[in-house]
Coordinates of C-alpha atoms and ligand atoms in Angstrom, one line a residue:
M440 CA -15.4 -26.1 10.3
A441 CA -13.1 -23.5 11.6
T442 CA -13.7 -20.1 12.3
L443 CA -11.6 -16.9 11.1
A444 CA -9.5 -15.5 13.6
P445 CA -10.5 -12.7 15.4
T446 CA -8.1 -10.3 14.1
Q447 CA -9.6 -10.9 10.8
Q448 CA -12.7 -9.8 11.4
K449 CA -11.5 -6.5 13.3
T450 CA -12.0 -3.3 11.6
Y451 CA -10.5 -0.5 11.6
F452 CA -11.6 3.2 11.0
D453 CA -13.1 2.9 7.2
F454 CA -11.6 5.3 5.1
R455 CA -13.5 4.8 2.7
K456 CA -16.2 6.9 3.9
A457 CA -13.3 9.6 4.0
V458 CA -13.1 9.3 0.4
A459 CA -14.3 12.5 -1.1
E460 CA -14.3 14.3 -4.7
N461 CA -13.1 17.6 -2.6
R462 CA -9.5 16.6 -1.3
L463 CA -9.8 19.3 1.7
K464 CA -13.3 17.4 2.6
G465 CA -11.4 14.0 2.2
L466 CA -8.9 15.2 4.6
W467 CA -11.0 16.8 7.3
Q468 CA -13.1 13.7 7.7
T469 CA -9.9 12.0 7.3
M470 CA -9.3 13.0 10.6
S471 CA -12.5 12.0 12.5
G472 CA -12.2 11.4 15.9
Y473 CA -9.2 13.8 16.2
H474 CA -11.1 17.2 15.6
W475 CA -10.8 18.2 18.9
L476 CA -7.7 17.2 19.6
Y477 CA -6.3 19.5 16.6
F478 CA -8.3 22.4 17.5
G479 CA -6.8 22.0 21.0
A480 CA -3.3 22.5 19.0
V481 CA -4.7 25.6 16.9
L482 CA -6.0 26.9 20.0
T483 CA -2.7 26.9 22.2
L484 CA -0.9 28.1 19.2
M485 CA -3.4 31.2 19.3
F486 CA -2.2 31.4 23.1
S487 CA 1.3 31.6 22.3
S488 CA 1.2 34.0 19.7
L489 CA -0.9 36.4 22.1
A490 CA 1.4 36.2 24.4
K491 CA 4.5 36.9 21.9
T492 CA 2.4 39.9 20.7
A493 CA 1.7 41.1 24.5
S494 CA 5.2 41.1 25.1
L495 CA 6.0 43.6 22.3
F496 CA 3.3 45.7 24.0
L497 CA 5.5 45.6 26.9
L498 CA 8.6 46.8 25.0
R499 CA 6.3 49.7 23.6
Y500 CA 5.5 50.9 27.4
F501 CA 9.1 50.8 28.6
A502 CA 10.8 52.4 25.6
D503 CA 8.0 55.0 26.2
L504 CA 8.6 55.0 30.1
V505 CA 12.2 55.4 29.7
S506 CA 11.8 58.3 26.6
G507 CA 9.1 60.0 29.4
N508 CA 6.0 59.5 27.0
A509 CA 4.6 57.2 30.0
E510 CA 4.0 56.9 33.6
A511 CA 5.5 54.8 36.0
V512 CA 3.5 52.2 38.2
E513 CA 2.1 53.8 41.2
G514 CA 4.9 56.5 40.6
N515 CA 7.8 54.1 41.8
L516 CA 10.0 53.9 38.5
G517 CA 12.8 51.4 39.9
K518 CA 9.0 49.1 40.7
T519 CA 7.7 49.5 37.3
F520 CA 11.4 47.7 35.9
V521 CA 11.0 44.9 38.1
L522 CA 7.2 44.4 37.2
I523 CA 8.2 44.9 33.5
G524 CA 11.5 42.5 34.0
L525 CA 9.0 39.9 35.4
A526 CA 5.8 40.6 33.0
F527 CA 8.8 39.7 29.8
V528 CA 10.1 36.7 31.4
G529 CA 6.2 35.3 32.4
F530 CA 5.2 36.3 28.4
A531 CA 8.4 34.6 27.4
A532 CA 7.4 31.5 29.4
L533 CA 3.5 31.4 28.6
E534 CA 4.6 31.8 24.3
G535 CA 7.1 28.6 24.7
G536 CA 4.5 26.3 26.9
F537 CA 1.9 27.0 24.8
A538 CA 4.1 26.4 21.6
F539 CA 5.2 23.1 22.8
L540 CA 1.8 22.1 24.1
S541 CA 0.7 23.2 20.4
G542 CA 3.7 21.2 19.0
R543 CA 2.8 17.8 20.8
M544 CA -0.9 18.1 20.0
A545 CA -0.2 18.5 16.3
A546 CA 2.0 15.4 16.4
E547 CA -0.2 13.3 18.3
T548 CA -2.9 13.6 15.7
A549 CA -0.6 13.0 13.0
E550 CA 1.1 10.1 14.1
G551 CA -2.5 8.8 15.1
I552 CA -3.6 9.6 11.9
T553 CA -1.8 8.1 10.0
R554 CA -1.0 5.1 11.9
R555 CA -4.7 4.2 11.7
M556 CA -4.1 4.7 7.7
R557 CA -1.5 2.2 7.6
N558 CA -3.5 -0.3 9.5
F559 CA -6.3 0.5 6.9
L560 CA -4.4 0.2 3.9
F561 CA -2.8 -2.7 4.8
D562 CA -6.1 -4.4 5.4
H563 CA -7.6 -2.8 2.4
I564 CA -4.9 -3.9 0.0
Q565 CA -5.2 -7.5 1.2
R566 CA -9.2 -7.2 0.8
L567 CA -8.8 -6.3 -2.7
S568 CA -9.7 -8.7 -5.7
F569 CA -7.1 -10.7 -7.5
S570 CA -7.4 -8.7 -10.9
Y571 CA -6.6 -5.6 -9.3
H572 CA -3.1 -7.1 -7.1
S573 CA -2.2 -8.8 -11.0
K574 CA -2.3 -5.7 -12.6
T575 CA -0.8 -3.3 -9.9
P576 CA 2.9 -3.3 -9.4
T577 CA 4.1 -4.0 -6.0
G578 CA 6.6 -1.4 -5.8
D579 CA 3.9 1.1 -6.6
L580 CA 2.0 -0.2 -3.5
I581 CA 4.8 -0.1 -1.4
E582 CA 5.3 3.2 -2.2
R583 CA 2.2 4.5 -1.5
V584 CA 1.9 3.2 1.6
T585 CA 5.1 4.5 3.0
S586 CA 6.4 7.6 1.4
D587 CA 2.6 9.0 0.6
V588 CA 1.5 8.4 4.2
D589 CA 4.6 10.0 5.5
A590 CA 3.7 13.0 3.4
L591 CA 0.3 13.1 4.8
R592 CA 1.6 12.6 8.4
R593 CA 3.7 15.7 7.6
F594 CA 0.6 17.5 6.4
F595 CA -0.9 17.3 9.7
S596 CA 2.1 18.0 11.8
E597 CA 3.9 20.5 10.3
Q598 CA 2.3 22.3 7.2
A599 CA -1.5 22.1 8.1
I600 CA -1.0 23.5 11.9
G601 CA 1.8 25.9 10.5
V602 CA -0.7 27.4 7.5
G603 CA -3.1 27.5 10.6
R604 CA -0.2 29.4 13.0
I605 CA 0.5 31.8 9.9
V606 CA -3.1 32.8 9.5
L607 CA -3.1 33.3 13.6
L608 CA 0.2 35.5 13.9
F609 CA -0.7 37.6 10.6
F610 CA -3.8 38.0 12.3
I611 CA -3.1 38.8 15.7
N612 CA -0.4 41.1 15.0
W613 CA -2.4 42.6 11.9
F614 CA -4.9 43.9 14.7
A615 CA -2.2 45.1 17.0
I616 CA -0.9 46.9 14.0
L617 CA -4.2 49.0 13.6
S618 CA -5.0 49.1 17.3
L619 CA -1.6 51.3 17.5
N620 CA -2.4 53.4 14.7
A621 CA -4.8 52.7 11.8
K622 CA -2.8 54.3 9.1
L623 CA 0.1 51.8 9.6
G624 CA -1.8 49.0 9.7
W625 CA -3.5 49.5 6.3
V626 CA 0.0 50.7 4.8
S627 CA 1.5 47.5 6.2
V628 CA -0.4 45.0 4.1
I629 CA -0.6 46.4 0.8
S630 CA 1.3 44.0 -0.9
I631 CA -0.4 40.9 0.5
P632 CA -3.0 40.4 -1.9
P633 CA -0.9 40.2 -4.5
I634 CA 1.5 38.0 -2.9
L635 CA -1.0 35.7 -2.0
A636 CA -3.1 35.7 -5.5
V637 CA 0.6 34.7 -6.9
S638 CA 1.1 32.1 -4.4
L639 CA -2.3 30.4 -4.9
W640 CA -1.4 30.4 -8.9
F641 CA 2.2 28.9 -8.1
F642 CA 0.6 26.3 -6.1
K643 CA -1.8 25.0 -8.9
R644 CA 1.3 25.0 -10.7
V645 CA 3.5 23.2 -8.2
T646 CA 1.2 20.8 -7.5
K647 CA 1.0 19.0 -11.2
A648 CA 4.4 19.3 -11.0
Y649 CA 4.6 17.3 -7.6
E650 CA 2.2 14.7 -8.7
K651 CA 4.6 13.9 -11.7
Y652 CA 7.7 13.7 -9.6
Q653 CA 5.6 11.5 -7.0
E654 CA 4.3 9.2 -10.2
Q655 CA 8.3 9.0 -11.6
E656 CA 9.7 8.2 -7.8
A657 CA 6.9 5.2 -7.7
A658 CA 8.3 3.9 -11.5
L659 CA 11.7 4.5 -10.4
S660 CA 10.7 2.4 -6.5
T661 CA 8.8 -0.3 -8.9
T662 CA 11.8 -0.9 -11.1
L663 CA 13.8 -1.6 -8.3
Q664 CA 11.2 -3.9 -6.8
E665 CA 10.7 -5.8 -9.9
N666 CA 14.7 -6.3 -10.3
L667 CA 14.9 -7.1 -6.6
T668 CA 12.5 -10.1 -7.1
G669 CA 13.8 -11.4 -10.7
V670 CA 17.3 -11.2 -9.3
R671 CA 17.7 -14.7 -10.3
V672 CA 16.5 -14.0 -13.7
V673 CA 18.8 -11.0 -14.3
K674 CA 21.9 -12.8 -12.9
A675 CA 20.9 -16.0 -14.9
F676 CA 20.4 -13.7 -18.0
A677 CA 23.5 -12.1 -17.3
R678 CA 21.3 -8.8 -18.1
Q679 CA 22.5 -6.4 -15.3
D680 CA 23.4 -3.8 -17.9
Y681 CA 20.1 -3.5 -19.6
E682 CA 18.5 -3.8 -16.2
K683 CA 20.8 -0.9 -14.9
G684 CA 20.1 0.7 -18.1
K685 CA 16.5 0.7 -17.3
F686 CA 17.1 2.2 -13.6
E687 CA 19.3 4.7 -15.2
K688 CA 16.5 6.1 -17.4
E689 CA 13.9 6.0 -14.6
N690 CA 16.2 7.4 -12.3
W691 CA 17.0 10.2 -14.9
G692 CA 13.3 10.6 -15.1
K693 CA 12.8 11.4 -11.4
F694 CA 16.1 13.7 -11.6
L695 CA 14.6 16.1 -13.8
K696 CA 11.1 16.4 -12.7
G697 CA 12.9 16.8 -9.8
K698 CA 14.5 19.7 -11.2
I699 CA 11.5 21.0 -12.4
L700 CA 10.2 21.5 -9.2
L701 CA 13.0 23.0 -8.0
F702 CA 13.4 26.0 -11.1
M703 CA 10.1 26.7 -10.1
H704 CA 10.9 27.0 -6.1
S705 CA 13.8 29.4 -7.0
L706 CA 11.7 31.3 -9.4
F707 CA 9.0 32.0 -6.4
W708 CA 11.2 32.7 -3.5
P709 CA 13.3 35.6 -4.7
L710 CA 10.6 37.4 -6.2
S711 CA 8.3 37.1 -3.3
D712 CA 11.6 37.5 -0.7
I713 CA 12.1 40.9 -2.6
V714 CA 8.1 41.9 -2.7
L715 CA 7.8 41.2 1.0
G716 CA 11.5 42.8 2.0
L717 CA 10.3 46.1 0.1
Q718 CA 7.2 46.0 2.0
M719 CA 8.7 45.5 5.3
L720 CA 11.3 48.3 4.5
G721 CA 8.4 50.8 3.6
G722 CA 6.9 50.3 6.4
F723 CA 9.7 51.0 8.2
V724 CA 10.2 54.3 6.3
F725 CA 6.4 55.6 6.9
A726 CA 6.5 54.8 10.5
A727 CA 9.5 56.6 11.2
L728 CA 8.3 59.6 9.2
M729 CA 5.5 59.9 11.7
V730 CA 7.6 59.6 14.6
I731 CA 9.3 62.9 13.1
N732 CA 5.9 64.5 12.3
N733 CA 4.7 63.5 16.3
E734 CA 2.5 61.4 14.8
I735 CA 3.0 58.2 17.0
T736 CA 5.5 57.8 20.2
V737 CA 9.3 56.1 19.7
G738 CA 7.4 53.3 22.0
T739 CA 5.2 52.6 18.9
Y740 CA 7.8 52.4 16.5
L741 CA 9.6 50.1 18.3
A742 CA 6.9 48.0 19.1
Y743 CA 5.4 48.2 15.1
V744 CA 8.9 47.2 14.2
G745 CA 8.7 43.9 16.2
L746 CA 4.8 43.1 15.0
V747 CA 5.6 44.0 11.2
V748 CA 8.3 41.4 11.6
W749 CA 5.8 38.6 12.6
L750 CA 3.2 40.0 10.4
I751 CA 5.3 39.9 7.4
W752 CA 7.7 37.0 7.7
P753 CA 5.1 34.3 8.4
I754 CA 3.6 35.4 4.7
R755 CA 7.0 34.9 3.4
N756 CA 6.3 31.1 5.3
L757 CA 2.8 31.2 4.0
G758 CA 3.6 30.7 0.1
R759 CA 5.9 27.8 0.9
L760 CA 3.9 26.3 2.9
I761 CA 1.0 26.4 0.4
V762 CA 3.3 24.7 -1.9
Q763 CA 4.2 22.0 0.5
T764 CA 0.9 21.3 1.5
S765 CA 0.4 20.9 -2.1
T766 CA 2.4 18.0 -1.5
G767 CA 0.8 16.1 1.3
M768 CA -2.6 16.9 -1.0
V769 CA -1.5 15.1 -4.1
S770 CA -0.1 11.9 -1.7
Y771 CA -3.7 12.4 -0.1
G772 CA -5.0 12.1 -3.2
R773 CA -3.0 8.8 -4.3
L774 CA -3.8 7.2 -1.2
V775 CA -8.1 7.7 -2.2
E776 CA -6.7 6.0 -5.4
I777 CA -6.1 3.1 -3.2
M778 CA -9.3 3.4 -1.3
K779 CA -11.6 3.8 -3.6
Q780 CA -10.7 0.3 -5.2
E781 CA -14.2 -2.0 -4.5
R782 CA -12.6 -4.9 -2.1
E783 CA -13.8 -8.2 -2.5
D784 CA -16.7 -9.6 -1.1
L785 CA -16.0 -12.1 0.8
F786 CA -18.7 -13.2 3.2
G787 CA -22.0 -12.5 0.7
G788 CA -23.6 -15.3 -0.3
S789 CA -26.6 -17.4 0.4
V790 CA -25.1 -20.9 1.4
T791 CA -24.4 -21.0 5.1
A792 CA -21.6 -22.3 7.0
Q793 CA -23.2 -25.5 8.7
K794 CA -23.7 -26.7 4.8
N795 CA -21.5 -29.9 4.8
I796 CA -19.2 -29.8 1.5
I797 CA -19.3 -33.1 0.0
G798 CA -17.0 -32.1 -3.2
E799 CA -18.9 -32.9 -6.5
V800 CA -18.3 -30.1 -8.8
T801 CA -20.0 -29.9 -11.9
F802 CA -19.1 -27.2 -14.8
E803 CA -21.7 -26.6 -17.1
D804 CA -21.2 -25.0 -20.5
V805 CA -18.9 -22.4 -18.8
S806 CA -17.3 -19.5 -20.3
F807 CA -14.9 -17.0 -19.0
Q808 CA -13.0 -14.1 -20.2
Y809 CA -10.6 -11.5 -18.0
S810 CA -12.1 -8.0 -17.0
D811 CA -9.2 -6.9 -19.3
G812 CA -9.5 -9.2 -22.1
Q813 CA -10.9 -9.1 -25.6
T814 CA -11.6 -12.6 -26.0
D815 CA -13.0 -16.1 -24.2
V816 CA -10.2 -17.8 -21.9
L817 CA -12.8 -20.5 -21.6
K818 CA -15.2 -22.3 -23.8
N819 CA -18.1 -24.3 -23.4
I820 CA -16.5 -26.1 -20.2
S821 CA -18.4 -28.8 -19.1
F822 CA -17.7 -32.0 -17.0
T823 CA -18.2 -33.2 -13.7
V824 CA -16.0 -34.6 -10.8
K825 CA -17.5 -36.9 -8.2
P826 CA -16.7 -36.4 -4.7
G827 CA -13.0 -38.1 -4.0
Q828 CA -12.2 -38.5 -7.3
S829 CA -9.6 -36.3 -9.4
V830 CA -9.6 -34.8 -12.2
A831 CA -6.4 -34.2 -14.3
L832 CA -6.0 -30.8 -17.0
I833 CA -3.3 -31.2 -19.5
G834 CA -2.9 -28.8 -22.5
S835 CA -0.2 -26.5 -24.2
T836 CA 1.1 -23.5 -22.2
G837 CA -1.7 -20.6 -22.4
S838 CA -4.4 -23.3 -23.3
G839 CA -6.9 -22.1 -19.9
K840 CA -5.6 -24.9 -17.4
T841 CA -4.4 -21.9 -14.6
S842 CA -7.3 -19.8 -15.0
L843 CA -10.0 -22.9 -15.1
V844 CA -8.9 -23.9 -11.6
N845 CA -8.6 -20.2 -10.8
L846 CA -12.5 -20.1 -10.7
L847 CA -13.0 -22.9 -7.9
P848 CA -12.2 -20.1 -5.1
R849 CA -13.9 -17.5 -7.2
F850 CA -10.3 -15.4 -7.6
H851 CA -11.8 -14.5 -10.5
E852 CA -16.1 -14.7 -11.5
Y853 CA -16.8 -17.1 -14.7
T854 CA -18.8 -15.4 -17.5
G855 CA -20.9 -18.0 -18.9
G856 CA -22.7 -21.1 -17.8
R857 CA -22.6 -22.6 -14.3
I858 CA -20.2 -24.1 -12.0
L859 CA -22.0 -26.4 -9.2
L860 CA -20.7 -27.3 -5.8
D861 CA -22.2 -30.3 -4.6
G862 CA -25.4 -29.2 -6.7
V863 CA -25.2 -25.1 -5.7
E864 CA -23.8 -22.5 -7.9
L865 CA -20.7 -21.3 -6.9
K866 CA -21.9 -17.7 -6.7
D867 CA -24.1 -18.4 -4.1
Y868 CA -21.1 -19.5 -1.8
P869 CA -19.4 -17.0 0.2
R870 CA -15.9 -17.0 -0.9
A871 CA -14.2 -17.0 2.4
M872 CA -16.1 -20.2 2.9
L873 CA -15.0 -21.5 -0.3
R874 CA -11.5 -21.0 0.0
Q875 CA -11.7 -22.3 3.5
H876 CA -12.9 -26.2 2.1
I877 CA -10.1 -25.7 -0.7
G878 CA -6.8 -26.1 -1.0
I879 CA -4.3 -25.5 -3.4
V880 CA -0.8 -26.1 -3.9
E881 CA 0.7 -23.3 -6.0
Q882 CA 3.4 -23.5 -8.9
E883 CA 5.3 -21.7 -7.0
P884 CA 5.9 -22.3 -3.6
F885 CA 5.5 -19.8 -1.4
L886 CA 6.8 -19.5 2.3
F887 CA 6.8 -16.2 4.8
S888 CA 9.8 -15.4 6.5
R889 CA 8.5 -17.5 9.7
S890 CA 9.1 -20.6 11.7
I891 CA 8.5 -23.8 9.6
R892 CA 6.3 -24.4 12.2
E893 CA 4.3 -21.4 11.6
N894 CA 4.5 -22.1 8.0
I895 CA 2.9 -25.1 7.7
A896 CA -0.2 -23.8 10.5
Y897 CA -0.6 -21.2 8.2
G898 CA -4.2 -20.7 7.4
V899 CA -5.6 -23.6 9.7
G900 CA -7.4 -20.7 10.9
R901 CA -7.4 -22.2 15.0
Q902 CA -4.5 -23.5 17.3
V903 CA -2.9 -26.5 16.3
T904 CA -0.8 -28.9 18.2
D905 CA 2.4 -30.3 17.5
E906 CA 1.5 -34.0 17.0
E907 CA -0.9 -32.1 14.2
V908 CA 1.9 -30.3 12.7
E909 CA 4.3 -33.2 12.6
S910 CA 1.5 -36.1 11.1
A911 CA 1.0 -33.5 8.1
A912 CA 5.0 -33.0 7.9
R913 CA 5.0 -36.8 7.8
A914 CA 2.3 -37.2 5.2
A915 CA 4.2 -34.6 3.1
S916 CA 7.1 -36.4 3.6
I917 CA 9.5 -33.4 5.3
H918 CA 9.6 -34.3 8.5
E919 CA 12.7 -36.2 8.4
V920 CA 14.1 -33.3 6.5
I921 CA 12.8 -30.9 9.2
I922 CA 14.2 -32.7 12.2
G923 CA 17.6 -32.8 10.6
F924 CA 17.6 -28.6 11.5
P925 CA 19.4 -27.4 14.4
D926 CA 16.3 -25.8 15.8
G927 CA 13.9 -28.6 14.3
Y928 CA 9.7 -26.9 13.8
K929 CA 11.3 -23.7 15.1
T930 CA 13.8 -23.1 12.5
L931 CA 13.2 -19.9 10.7
V932 CA 12.6 -20.0 6.9
G933 CA 14.6 -16.9 4.8
E934 CA 16.9 -14.3 4.9
K935 CA 17.4 -15.0 8.6
G936 CA 17.2 -18.8 8.8
V937 CA 17.3 -22.0 6.4
T938 CA 17.3 -21.7 3.0
L939 CA 14.9 -24.8 1.4
S940 CA 15.1 -26.1 -1.2
G941 CA 12.6 -26.0 -3.8
G942 CA 11.2 -29.5 -3.2
Q943 CA 11.5 -29.0 0.3
K944 CA 9.5 -26.0 -0.2
Q945 CA 7.0 -27.7 -2.1
R946 CA 6.5 -30.3 0.3
T947 CA 6.2 -28.0 3.2
T948 CA 3.5 -26.2 1.4
I949 CA 1.7 -29.6 0.7
A950 CA 2.0 -30.4 4.6
R951 CA 0.1 -26.9 4.7
T952 CA -2.8 -28.3 2.6
I953 CA -3.0 -31.5 4.5
L954 CA -2.8 -29.6 7.7
K955 CA -5.9 -27.5 6.2
N956 CA -7.7 -30.4 5.5
P957 CA -9.7 -29.1 2.7
R958 CA -12.2 -31.0 0.4
I959 CA -11.3 -30.1 -2.6
L960 CA -7.6 -29.8 -3.7
I961 CA -6.3 -27.9 -6.9
L962 CA -2.5 -28.7 -7.8
D963 CA -1.1 -26.5 -10.3
D964 CA 1.9 -28.0 -11.9
S965 CA 3.4 -29.2 -8.4
T966 CA 6.2 -31.3 -10.1
S967 CA 7.7 -29.4 -12.9
S968 CA 10.2 -27.5 -11.1
V969 CA 11.9 -30.3 -9.2
D970 CA 13.8 -33.1 -10.6
T971 CA 13.1 -36.9 -10.5
E972 CA 14.5 -38.1 -7.4
T973 CA 12.0 -35.7 -5.4
E974 CA 9.7 -36.0 -7.9
A975 CA 8.9 -39.4 -6.8
E976 CA 8.8 -37.9 -3.1
I977 CA 6.5 -35.3 -3.9
R978 CA 4.4 -37.3 -5.8
Q979 CA 4.0 -40.0 -2.6
A980 CA 3.3 -37.0 -0.9
L981 CA 0.5 -35.7 -3.2
T982 CA -0.9 -39.2 -3.6
N983 CA -1.2 -38.9 0.6
L984 CA -3.1 -35.4 0.1
M985 CA -5.4 -36.5 -2.8
Q986 CA -6.5 -39.4 -0.8
N987 CA -10.6 -38.6 -0.1
R988 CA -10.7 -35.3 -1.8
T989 CA -12.0 -34.2 -4.8
T990 CA -8.9 -32.6 -6.8
F991 CA -7.6 -30.6 -9.8
I992 CA -4.2 -31.7 -11.1
I993 CA -2.7 -29.7 -13.0
A994 CA 0.4 -31.5 -15.0
H995 CA 2.5 -31.5 -17.8
R996 CA 3.9 -34.8 -17.3
I997 CA 1.7 -37.8 -18.8
Q998 CA 2.8 -39.8 -15.4
S999 CA 1.2 -37.2 -13.2
V1000 CA -2.3 -37.3 -14.7
M1001 CA -2.3 -41.3 -16.0
N1002 CA -3.9 -42.3 -12.6
A1003 CA -6.6 -39.4 -12.6
D1004 CA -10.4 -40.4 -12.7
L1005 CA -10.9 -38.6 -15.4
I1006 CA -8.3 -36.5 -17.9
V1007 CA -9.6 -33.6 -19.5
V1008 CA -7.0 -32.3 -22.5
L1009 CA -7.5 -28.4 -23.0
D1010 CA -6.6 -26.2 -25.7
K1011 CA -7.1 -22.6 -26.6
G1012 CA -9.8 -22.4 -23.8
E1013 CA -11.4 -25.4 -25.1
I1014 CA -12.1 -29.2 -24.6
I1015 CA -11.2 -31.1 -27.1
Q1016 CA -10.6 -34.6 -25.5
M1017 CA -11.9 -35.9 -22.2
G1018 CA -11.7 -39.4 -20.6
K1019 CA -9.2 -42.0 -18.8
H1020 CA -6.3 -42.5 -19.7
A1021 CA -6.9 -46.2 -21.3
D1022 CA -9.3 -45.0 -23.5
L1023 CA -7.3 -41.8 -24.3
V1024 CA -4.3 -43.4 -25.6
Q1025 CA -6.4 -45.3 -28.0
D1026 CA -7.3 -42.0 -30.1
E1027 CA -4.0 -42.2 -32.7
N1028 CA -5.0 -38.7 -34.3
G1029 CA -6.0 -37.4 -30.4
M1030 CA -3.8 -34.8 -28.9
Y1031 CA -3.1 -36.9 -26.1
R1032 CA -1.9 -40.0 -27.9
K1033 CA 0.6 -36.9 -29.5
I1034 CA 1.7 -36.0 -25.9
Y1035 CA 2.3 -39.3 -24.8
D1036 CA 4.3 -40.5 -27.5
I1037 CA 6.3 -37.5 -27.2
Q1038 CA 6.9 -38.2 -23.7
T1039 CA 7.8 -41.6 -23.5
R1040 CA 9.7 -41.2 -26.6
V1041 CA 11.9 -38.6 -24.7
D1042 CA 11.9 -40.6 -21.2
D1043 CA 13.3 -44.0 -23.6
E1044 CA 15.9 -41.9 -25.0
L1045 CA 17.0 -40.7 -21.6
E1046 CA 17.0 -44.0 -20.5
M1047 CA 19.1 -45.3 -23.4
E1048 CA 21.2 -42.0 -23.1
L1049 CA 22.0 -42.6 -19.3
S1050 CA 22.6 -46.7 -19.9
R1051 CA 25.4 -45.7 -22.5
V1052 CA 26.8 -43.6 -20.4
G1053 CA 27.0 -46.0 -17.5
S1054 CA 28.2 -48.9 -19.8
G1055 CA 31.3 -46.4 -20.5
E1056 CA 30.4 -46.4 -24.3
Ligands
DCP2429 N1 -4.4 -14.4 -19.2 C1 -5.0 -13.1 -18.7 N2 -4.9 -12.5 -17.7 C2 -4.4 -13.3 -17.1 C3 -4.0 -14.3 -16.6 C4 -4.2 -15.1 -18.1 O1 -5.2 -12.8 -20.0 N3 -4.4 -12.3 -15.8 C5 -4.5 -15.2 -20.9 C6 -3.1 -15.9 -21.1 C7 -3.7 -17.1 -21.3 C8 -5.0 -17.2 -21.4 O2 -5.3 -16.5 -20.6 O3 -3.4 -16.7 -23.2 C9 -4.8 -19.2 -20.4 O4 -3.7 -18.5 -19.2 P1 -3.5 -19.6 -18.5 O5 -2.8 -19.1 -17.1 O6 -4.8 -20.0 -17.7 O7 -2.5 -20.8 -19.4 P2 -2.4 -22.0 -18.5 O8 -2.1 -22.1 -16.9 O9 -2.8 -23.4 -19.5 O10 -0.9 -22.1 -18.8 P3 0.6 -22.6 -18.3 O11 0.7 -24.1 -18.9 O12 1.5 -22.0 -19.0 O13 0.3 -22.4 -16.7
MG2430 MG1 -0.8 -22.2 -15.7

């Protein structure tokens, strides 16, 4: 048995551990491994701010020196000026150097965390259940893994560090002012508490508005993604105008939600600017009066003006940052929603990989209901397929054929009865093991934008030789087509390479399944989407594939099911007829006979029609 490729077993930092009810706590845990680096970023930031404040004290000394309020070093004025000049340059260099270091460290942290998170999310999303994927729009997932992760990166590299910077600047400069003059210190911060309170209130509002905005953006990208995926349908039904209208509607919604956000901002900023501007002005006047009353020197006044700018301006930015931080928090919350999803357990189960799978499948009174469904999609299903035999499922659309075969690889869990594989209940097999032994040829063949060889060798889980790939392609009657391409097996499929027809794609996926060499085979409607000539080729490919494998074949055409060892006719989730073709056609009133009659009549009429055209009547 092939083992799983090493990359599939590789584990990333498990962000699910970081999922906490409290977003701040969760974010802190998300940073695991980066705490020291981030601390370094904050520390260097502090040094940078200290250098700035120190240079303002130097300015004060310089002014006092010039105005005769301070002594020169060793009584030598010239030497003192040179020293002051050098110190200014030195402080500026320290300030810049530390700021640079801090920025680097913060960026490193942010990039590191988000790279790790993207890897984790990709891995995690792949492991989520089928039902999660069938009910989650792809566009929404893409939006989260790209735009929301990016918002988180900005949170770590700009906003969180920015808040730290502001808090540091505030306290360093405030203490500096207090050391100049305590009265000045208190006067300078009178308006800060109300400003903070309003910012926090505003923060809550904006968080809600931004959440709505982000949801709308997801809706927009879902619309876009669906439209691009279904572009053929849109064109075929000439529904461009309708789709355009739909897109415009979502886009309009985004515009409105963006406008609300903008309105809130345009209300808040001028208000806070006015209050803070008045605060600064008041401080200047107050300090000037103190100079006149000889309470402080001119040097102290100058230093105060410099310091107060660095005290108040950060507060103004704090409001802005608090608001921006909310966007990071919202995005983080949206990512947590994905992280919280239960993964599919791939490896749990008592059956070990050593067990040899022969391929006898027994359904015992199986019933099934989708987790979000109300009624049973399958009811009292009982039948047995011997190893290597084939069972055909036929029935009207929606009768439960696909649901039935999807139970075998445990894409969904049956809700009643038992399914046995070689006498052991399916629930005891690890999902990964089952899927290794089951090959599926889907209704809609899917190929990756990689080379044809890679597409055929996909999922074998081991190195395969060119000969193996070729013989699989031969068995699937696609070899001739492939060597007709300029690059042969290295030809790329998709946008940058060749475009394959439906039948060619189908046969490529059949080759893939042949190479995988599964014990059990599921063919879902594999011939319905191709014309009769390719259908014959595909049928030949399928016959090769089916040899010695237990096969479940779903088909709408009698021709495809006639030779099956067992034919199961489904209707509304129940078996209404079961047996071999020869017996089933005998039952005049049976559904099978009806389908048979209709299809042969249609075929006969078609033949007659064609011969009439051919003979020129
Ligand atoms: N169903 C559901 N949730 C899903 C898939 C299907 O509720 N994720 C429902 C829709 C049908 C019923 O289950 O009422 C059976 O669906 P199937 O896809 O199993 O039906 P068939 O495969 O028989 O239909 P078709 O021939 O169209 O492929
Ligand atoms: Mg189906």
